[in-house]
Tab-separated table of C-alpha atoms in Angstrom:
chain	number	residue	atom	x	y	z
K	1	MET	CA	59.022	-116.096	137.062
K	2	LYS	CA	60.934	-117.795	134.229
K	3	LEU	CA	64.269	-117.381	136.038
K	4	LEU	CA	62.809	-118.820	139.242
K	5	SER	CA	61.434	-121.763	137.265
K	6	ILE	CA	64.868	-122.413	135.725
K	7	ILE	CA	66.514	-122.339	139.158
K	8	TYR	CA	63.828	-124.618	140.613
K	9	GLY	CA	64.171	-127.045	137.691
K	10	PHE	CA	67.946	-127.220	138.061
K	11	ILE	CA	67.706	-127.980	141.783
K	12	VAL	CA	65.162	-130.751	141.127
K	13	PHE	CA	67.310	-132.182	138.302
K	14	LEU	CA	70.441	-132.172	140.476
K	15	ARG	CA	68.673	-133.827	143.408
K	16	ASN	CA	67.198	-136.561	141.212
K	17	LYS	CA	70.570	-137.168	139.568
K	18	LEU	CA	72.194	-137.653	142.975
K	19	TYR	CA	69.574	-140.294	143.789
K	20	ASP	CA	69.928	-141.921	140.350
K	21	LEU	CA	73.700	-142.183	140.868
K	22	LYS	CA	73.044	-143.574	144.370
K	23	ILE	CA	75.045	-140.775	145.983
K	24	PHE	CA	71.856	-140.048	147.901
K	25	LYS	CA	70.513	-143.346	149.256
K	26	GLU	CA	66.913	-144.577	149.290
K	27	LYS	CA	65.822	-146.359	152.472
K	28	LYS	CA	63.714	-149.514	152.336
K	29	VAL	CA	61.264	-150.638	155.011
K	30	ASP	CA	61.220	-154.431	154.991
K	31	GLY	CA	58.058	-156.411	155.613
K	32	VAL	CA	55.586	-153.811	154.385
K	33	LYS	CA	54.301	-152.907	150.914
K	34	ILE	CA	54.410	-149.174	150.157
K	35	ILE	CA	52.224	-147.812	147.360
K	36	CYS	CA	52.653	-144.139	146.533
K	37	ILE	CA	49.834	-142.166	144.899
K	38	GLY	CA	51.659	-139.162	143.486
K	39	ASN	CA	51.899	-136.673	140.669
K	40	ILE	CA	54.349	-134.448	138.815
K	41	VAL	CA	52.058	-131.408	138.664
K	42	ALA	CA	51.329	-129.381	141.793
K	43	GLY	CA	47.783	-129.811	143.099
K	44	GLY	CA	44.426	-130.688	141.660
K	45	THR	CA	44.974	-134.200	140.262
K	46	GLY	CA	42.469	-135.854	142.590
K	47	LYS	CA	44.959	-137.569	144.904
K	48	THR	CA	42.675	-137.633	147.940
K	49	PRO	CA	39.823	-139.658	146.352
K	50	ALA	CA	42.402	-141.802	144.529
K	51	VAL	CA	44.103	-142.629	147.839
K	52	GLN	CA	40.716	-143.593	149.277
K	53	TYR	CA	40.014	-145.767	146.224
K	54	PHE	CA	43.236	-147.737	146.727
K	55	VAL	CA	42.775	-147.968	150.498
K	56	GLN	CA	39.363	-149.529	149.911
K	57	LYS	CA	40.817	-151.851	147.279
K	58	TYR	CA	43.375	-153.273	149.715
K	59	LEU	CA	40.930	-153.432	152.608
K	60	GLU	CA	38.728	-155.599	150.410
K	61	LYS	CA	41.731	-157.931	150.049
K	62	ASN	CA	41.738	-158.216	153.862
K	63	LYS	CA	45.047	-156.374	154.139
K	64	LYS	CA	45.897	-154.339	157.224
K	65	VAL	CA	46.245	-150.897	155.668
K	66	GLY	CA	47.680	-147.616	156.921
K	67	ILE	CA	47.839	-144.172	155.319
K	68	LEU	CA	51.013	-142.085	155.309
K	69	SER	CA	50.939	-138.381	154.484
K	70	ARG	CA	53.259	-135.423	154.757
K	71	GLY	CA	50.525	-133.532	156.587
K	72	TYR	CA	50.882	-130.479	154.377
K	73	LYS	CA	50.275	-127.212	156.268
K	74	GLY	CA	49.542	-129.089	159.480
K	75	LYS	CA	50.698	-127.229	162.599
K	76	ARG	CA	51.959	-129.808	165.087
K	77	LYS	CA	54.459	-129.820	167.939
K	78	THR	CA	56.344	-132.883	166.698
K	79	ASP	CA	56.837	-133.957	163.102
K	80	LEU	CA	55.449	-137.483	163.443
K	81	LEU	CA	51.791	-137.483	164.443
K	82	LEU	CA	49.383	-140.399	164.777
K	83	VAL	CA	46.175	-138.844	163.468
K	84	ARG	CA	44.083	-141.923	164.239
K	85	ASP	CA	44.220	-145.657	164.770
K	86	GLU	CA	41.483	-148.273	164.415
K	87	LYS	CA	39.688	-146.956	167.501
K	88	LYS	CA	39.675	-143.167	167.462
K	89	ILE	CA	40.990	-139.845	166.136
K	90	TYR	CA	43.737	-138.194	168.198
K	91	ALA	CA	44.376	-134.987	166.238
K	92	ASN	CA	42.477	-132.103	164.709
K	93	PRO	CA	42.717	-130.851	161.102
K	94	LYS	CA	44.926	-127.911	162.066
K	95	GLU	CA	47.502	-130.358	163.426
K	96	SER	CA	47.260	-133.034	160.759
K	97	GLY	CA	46.493	-131.037	157.619
K	98	ASP	CA	43.152	-131.290	155.842
K	99	GLU	CA	43.811	-134.317	153.586
K	100	ALA	CA	45.084	-136.532	156.405
K	101	TYR	CA	42.153	-135.563	158.600
K	102	LEU	CA	39.700	-136.363	155.819
K	103	HIS	CA	41.256	-139.830	155.537
K	104	ALA	CA	40.868	-140.219	159.295
K	105	LEU	CA	37.182	-139.372	159.026
K	106	ASN	CA	36.546	-141.826	156.207
K	107	PHE	CA	38.440	-144.890	157.452
K	108	GLN	CA	38.968	-146.638	160.776
K	109	ILE	CA	42.604	-147.428	160.026
K	110	PRO	CA	45.936	-145.928	161.168
K	111	VAL	CA	46.716	-142.537	159.604
K	112	VAL	CA	50.154	-141.016	160.218
K	113	VAL	CA	51.609	-137.696	159.095
K	114	CYS	CA	55.345	-137.074	158.970
K	115	LYS	CA	57.577	-135.010	156.703
K	116	ASN	CA	60.160	-137.776	157.062
K	117	ARG	CA	58.163	-140.466	155.279
K	118	TYR	CA	60.727	-143.193	156.113
K	119	LYS	CA	60.226	-142.492	159.815
K	120	GLY	CA	56.449	-142.491	159.300
K	121	ALA	CA	56.551	-145.824	157.466
K	122	ILE	CA	58.615	-147.413	160.246
K	123	PHE	CA	56.048	-146.201	162.803
K	124	LEU	CA	53.113	-147.613	160.800
K	125	LYS	CA	54.843	-150.962	160.519
K	126	GLU	CA	56.241	-151.322	164.038
K	127	LYS	CA	53.657	-149.482	166.164
K	128	CYS	CA	50.494	-150.027	164.119
K	129	GLY	CA	51.266	-153.433	162.605
K	130	VAL	CA	50.203	-152.508	159.054
K	131	GLU	CA	51.252	-154.618	156.072
K	132	THR	CA	50.280	-152.197	153.290
K	133	ILE	CA	50.928	-148.440	153.335
K	134	ILE	CA	49.095	-146.152	150.946
K	135	MET	CA	51.227	-143.049	150.666
K	136	ASP	CA	49.306	-139.848	149.938
K	137	ASP	CA	51.703	-137.898	147.704
K	138	GLY	CA	55.458	-138.370	147.972
K	139	PHE	CA	56.614	-139.324	144.470
K	140	GLN	CA	59.231	-136.583	144.877
K	141	HIS	CA	60.173	-137.877	148.351
K	142	ARG	CA	62.862	-140.273	147.177
K	143	LYS	CA	64.396	-140.995	150.557
K	144	LEU	CA	61.750	-143.688	151.119
K	145	LYS	CA	61.821	-146.570	148.653
K	146	LYS	CA	58.358	-147.528	147.414
K	147	ASN	CA	57.145	-150.853	146.062
K	148	LYS	CA	54.897	-149.096	143.549
K	149	ASN	CA	54.589	-145.545	142.229
K	150	ILE	CA	51.168	-144.728	140.766
K	151	ILE	CA	51.218	-141.319	139.086
K	152	LEU	CA	48.070	-139.292	138.463
K	153	ILE	CA	47.823	-137.059	135.411
K	154	ASP	CA	44.998	-134.504	135.546
K	155	ALA	CA	43.288	-134.481	132.139
K	156	THR	CA	42.263	-130.833	132.617
K	157	ASN	CA	45.895	-129.712	133.099
K	158	PRO	CA	48.058	-132.724	132.304
K	159	PHE	CA	51.504	-131.213	131.915
K	160	GLY	CA	51.494	-128.151	134.138
K	161	MET	CA	51.791	-125.659	131.262
K	162	ASP	CA	55.157	-127.317	130.496
K	163	ASN	CA	56.968	-125.114	132.964
K	164	TYR	CA	58.378	-125.737	136.395
K	165	LEU	CA	57.018	-123.970	139.425
K	166	PRO	CA	56.392	-121.071	139.908
K	167	LYS	CA	55.795	-120.112	136.246
K	168	GLY	CA	54.049	-123.408	135.532
K	169	ARG	CA	52.794	-126.264	137.689
K	170	LEU	CA	55.459	-128.930	137.096
K	171	ARG	CA	57.094	-130.268	140.241
K	172	GLU	CA	59.674	-132.083	138.135
K	173	SER	CA	60.395	-133.006	134.507
K	174	LEU	CA	58.059	-135.298	132.573
K	175	ASP	CA	61.062	-137.614	132.306
K	176	ALA	CA	60.461	-138.396	135.982
K	177	LEU	CA	57.661	-140.626	134.691
K	178	LYS	CA	60.391	-143.161	133.938
K	179	ARG	CA	60.334	-143.874	137.699
K	180	ALA	CA	56.592	-144.567	137.634
K	181	ASP	CA	55.123	-148.066	137.660
K	182	GLU	CA	51.678	-147.017	136.480
K	183	ILE	CA	50.009	-143.849	135.178
K	184	ILE	CA	46.358	-142.938	135.686
K	185	ILE	CA	44.776	-140.133	133.666
K	186	THR	CA	42.234	-138.620	136.068
K	187	LYS	CA	39.188	-136.377	135.516
K	188	SER	CA	38.766	-137.866	132.047
K	189	ASN	CA	35.062	-136.983	132.143
K	190	TYR	CA	35.915	-133.260	132.060
K	191	VAL	CA	37.607	-133.339	128.635
K	192	SER	CA	36.913	-134.814	125.201
K	193	LYS	CA	38.040	-138.238	123.991
K	194	GLU	CA	40.320	-136.413	121.563
K	195	GLU	CA	42.081	-134.692	124.456
K	196	ILE	CA	42.535	-138.031	126.235
K	197	GLY	CA	44.022	-139.412	123.017
K	198	LYS	CA	46.541	-136.557	122.834
K	199	ILE	CA	47.572	-137.116	126.448
K	200	ARG	CA	48.006	-140.839	125.781
K	201	GLU	CA	50.170	-140.090	122.754
K	202	ARG	CA	52.469	-137.866	124.768
K	203	LEU	CA	52.785	-140.450	127.534
K	204	ALA	CA	53.358	-143.402	125.176
K	205	LYS	CA	57.137	-142.988	125.014
K	206	TYR	CA	57.449	-143.801	128.733
K	207	GLU	CA	56.066	-147.312	128.076
K	208	LYS	CA	53.998	-147.471	131.240
K	209	THR	CA	50.618	-149.031	131.952
K	210	ILE	CA	48.058	-146.250	131.461
K	211	SER	CA	44.596	-146.309	133.011
K	212	ILE	CA	41.732	-143.847	132.609
K	213	ALA	CA	39.740	-142.632	135.617
K	214	THR	CA	36.747	-140.400	136.179
K	215	PHE	CA	36.137	-137.991	139.019
K	216	GLU	CA	32.379	-138.023	139.415
K	217	GLU	CA	29.837	-136.434	141.697
K	218	SER	CA	27.960	-139.030	143.729
K	219	TYR	CA	25.612	-137.272	146.172
K	220	PHE	CA	25.360	-134.406	148.642
K	221	TYR	CA	25.378	-134.885	152.380
K	222	LYS	CA	24.803	-132.750	155.448
K	223	LEU	CA	26.647	-132.889	158.729
K	224	ASN	CA	24.654	-132.790	161.929
K	225	PHE	CA	25.809	-130.318	164.530
K	226	GLU	CA	25.401	-130.446	168.281
K	227	ASN	CA	25.467	-127.141	170.167
K	228	GLY	CA	26.726	-125.484	167.006
K	229	LYS	CA	29.681	-127.876	166.584
K	230	LYS	CA	29.946	-130.803	164.193
K	231	PHE	CA	30.504	-134.389	165.260
K	232	ASP	CA	34.095	-135.580	164.892
K	233	LYS	CA	33.215	-138.318	162.410
K	234	ILE	CA	31.673	-138.203	158.970
K	235	ASN	CA	31.286	-141.962	158.741
K	236	ASN	CA	30.555	-143.686	162.036
K	237	GLU	CA	28.681	-146.632	163.421
K	238	ASN	CA	25.498	-144.634	163.993
K	239	ASN	CA	25.690	-142.866	160.638
K	240	ILE	CA	25.482	-139.571	162.549
K	241	GLY	CA	26.153	-136.557	160.381
K	242	ASN	CA	25.867	-138.395	157.082
K	243	GLU	CA	22.398	-137.473	155.849
K	244	LYS	CA	22.456	-138.024	152.073
K	245	PHE	CA	20.646	-136.091	149.357
K	246	PRO	CA	20.369	-136.751	145.595
K	247	LEU	CA	22.254	-134.529	143.193
K	248	GLU	CA	18.965	-133.304	141.727
K	249	ILE	CA	18.190	-131.405	144.925
K	250	ILE	CA	19.948	-128.261	143.680
K	251	LYS	CA	18.257	-128.193	140.262
K	252	ASN	CA	16.692	-124.770	139.624
K	253	LYS	CA	17.944	-123.528	143.008
K	254	ASN	CA	20.141	-120.554	143.893
K	255	VAL	CA	23.437	-121.833	145.284
K	256	LEU	CA	26.579	-120.366	146.793
K	257	ILE	CA	29.754	-122.434	146.530
K	258	PHE	CA	33.008	-121.967	148.406
K	259	SER	CA	36.267	-123.899	148.417
K	260	SER	CA	39.993	-123.766	149.106
K	261	ILE	CA	41.231	-126.397	146.653
K	262	ALA	CA	43.887	-126.449	143.930
K	263	ASN	CA	41.434	-126.656	141.033
K	264	PRO	CA	38.206	-124.832	141.948
K	265	ALA	CA	37.185	-124.714	138.272
K	266	VAL	CA	36.364	-128.436	138.355
K	267	PHE	CA	34.175	-127.932	141.424
K	268	TYR	CA	32.365	-125.068	139.670
K	269	GLN	CA	31.859	-127.096	136.467
K	270	THR	CA	30.500	-130.030	138.456
K	271	ILE	CA	27.921	-127.866	140.218
K	272	LYS	CA	27.022	-126.059	136.995
K	273	LYS	CA	26.078	-129.261	135.174
K	274	LEU	CA	23.611	-130.068	137.971
K	275	ASN	CA	21.548	-127.145	136.635
K	276	PRO	CA	21.046	-124.729	139.511
K	277	SER	CA	19.342	-121.515	138.444
K	278	LYS	CA	22.190	-119.405	139.860
K	279	ILE	CA	25.743	-120.040	141.113
K	280	ASP	CA	27.825	-117.567	143.056
K	281	GLU	CA	31.314	-118.493	144.158
K	282	ILE	CA	33.770	-117.636	146.923
K	283	LYS	CA	37.300	-118.900	146.248
K	284	PHE	CA	40.167	-119.206	148.687
K	285	THR	CA	43.746	-120.334	148.070
K	286	ASP	CA	44.574	-124.047	148.200
K	287	HIS	CA	44.735	-125.431	151.769
K	288	HIS	CA	43.467	-122.130	153.168
K	289	THR	CA	42.629	-122.107	156.883
K	290	TYR	CA	39.307	-120.361	157.450
K	291	THR	CA	39.206	-117.545	159.972
K	292	ASN	CA	36.224	-116.919	162.216
K	293	GLU	CA	35.518	-113.749	160.249
K	294	GLU	CA	35.435	-115.638	156.952
K	295	ILE	CA	33.059	-118.254	158.337
K	296	LEU	CA	30.808	-115.508	159.661
K	297	GLU	CA	30.854	-113.875	156.217
K	298	ILE	CA	29.844	-117.160	154.558
K	299	LYS	CA	27.085	-117.662	157.141
K	300	GLU	CA	25.728	-114.182	156.406
K	301	GLU	CA	25.892	-114.749	152.629
K	302	ALA	CA	24.169	-118.130	153.047
K	303	LYS	CA	20.928	-116.463	154.081
K	304	SER	CA	20.372	-115.309	150.483
K	305	TYR	CA	20.640	-118.798	148.906
K	306	ASP	CA	18.712	-122.042	148.843
K	307	TYR	CA	21.903	-124.034	149.450
K	308	VAL	CA	25.553	-123.444	150.277
K	309	LEU	CA	27.902	-126.071	148.823
K	310	THR	CA	31.468	-127.014	149.595
K	311	THR	CA	33.952	-129.882	149.224
K	312	GLU	CA	34.942	-132.656	151.616
K	313	LYS	CA	38.402	-131.138	151.914
K	314	ASP	CA	36.867	-127.896	153.111
K	315	ILE	CA	34.322	-129.276	155.550
K	316	VAL	CA	37.040	-130.671	157.832
K	317	LYS	CA	38.073	-127.059	158.504
K	318	ILE	CA	34.550	-125.740	159.224
K	319	ASP	CA	33.538	-126.046	162.877
K	320	GLU	CA	30.354	-123.994	162.842
K	321	ASN	CA	26.939	-124.733	161.452
K	322	ILE	CA	26.202	-122.868	158.212
K	323	GLU	CA	22.569	-122.701	157.206
K	324	ASN	CA	21.668	-125.037	154.308
K	325	LEU	CA	25.282	-126.215	153.954
K	326	MET	CA	25.805	-129.419	151.963
K	327	ILE	CA	28.983	-131.254	151.032
K	328	LEU	CA	29.541	-132.750	147.603
K	329	LYS	CA	30.773	-136.337	147.643
K	330	MET	CA	33.063	-137.081	144.706
K	331	GLU	CA	34.225	-140.562	143.693
K	332	PHE	CA	37.307	-141.725	141.830
K	333	LYS	CA	36.647	-144.595	139.423
K	334	ILE	CA	38.964	-146.407	137.023
K	335	ILE	CA	36.943	-147.012	133.865
K	336	GLU	CA	39.593	-148.223	131.442
K	337	LYS	CA	42.907	-150.030	131.702
């Protein structure tokens, strides 16, 4: 593992150096503001709710906003895919990837996935007429020049065990933070103030604006199903499939949780502090695609529990009704600048 990490780190260093020396060229898209929400540690920083936070922020400024994503693990025939526009959704989560599809469910704005983010940005500007692009991930995608790089640091694992992938979780050196415009320490509510202080101290030398954000549970909701299949919108004009329940509903109840996210420990801790009498857990790898057999297994297990709980990222990949299934809504909030 250590040797692989050294090789990975060297490749990343060399690539960044070629961009720094302008041997590799960044491409700028004129007439549109591009804001990248990224990280330097693989997975689990809370990018998806952070992206939604900034989308909402710019919508409130009456900006025409679009979302650009790589569409990680999406299986599509062509690289560039319009997931949705202001009117409707054109793709499914298997084509778009789960994060992009979740954005499409939550907003009635253009969502595009494309590994070539420059090409995706051009499409959003020229075909969708957006003036602000919120880029979901892509700090390491240096081919596209951004107007602002906002980097998320997960307070529960801020520096990726100080090793590159695969031994650690670092996607590139901490010195890459020199390219950042702003740093946000996320999930601050899961660690002590002392831990936040230590993270701040380590980040101080980069002389960047540092904000503190929480990642907090808000409520549970259920999706309505028709003929065993869920509606294709979570938030829609009729509020179909968005029946809300208070967090206290699982207190003293037996619950089963399942997820396929990068940091399932945070999901478990969140449910635990809501005081169910019993928690059992089924974990899958990050971005896992559920098979019919796995869904059937969860449905069978569900019969023994008061509630089955999952995340918003997971629900986009579940097409069948599971008895007593509820989704936990989490919210990203900046509490300190």
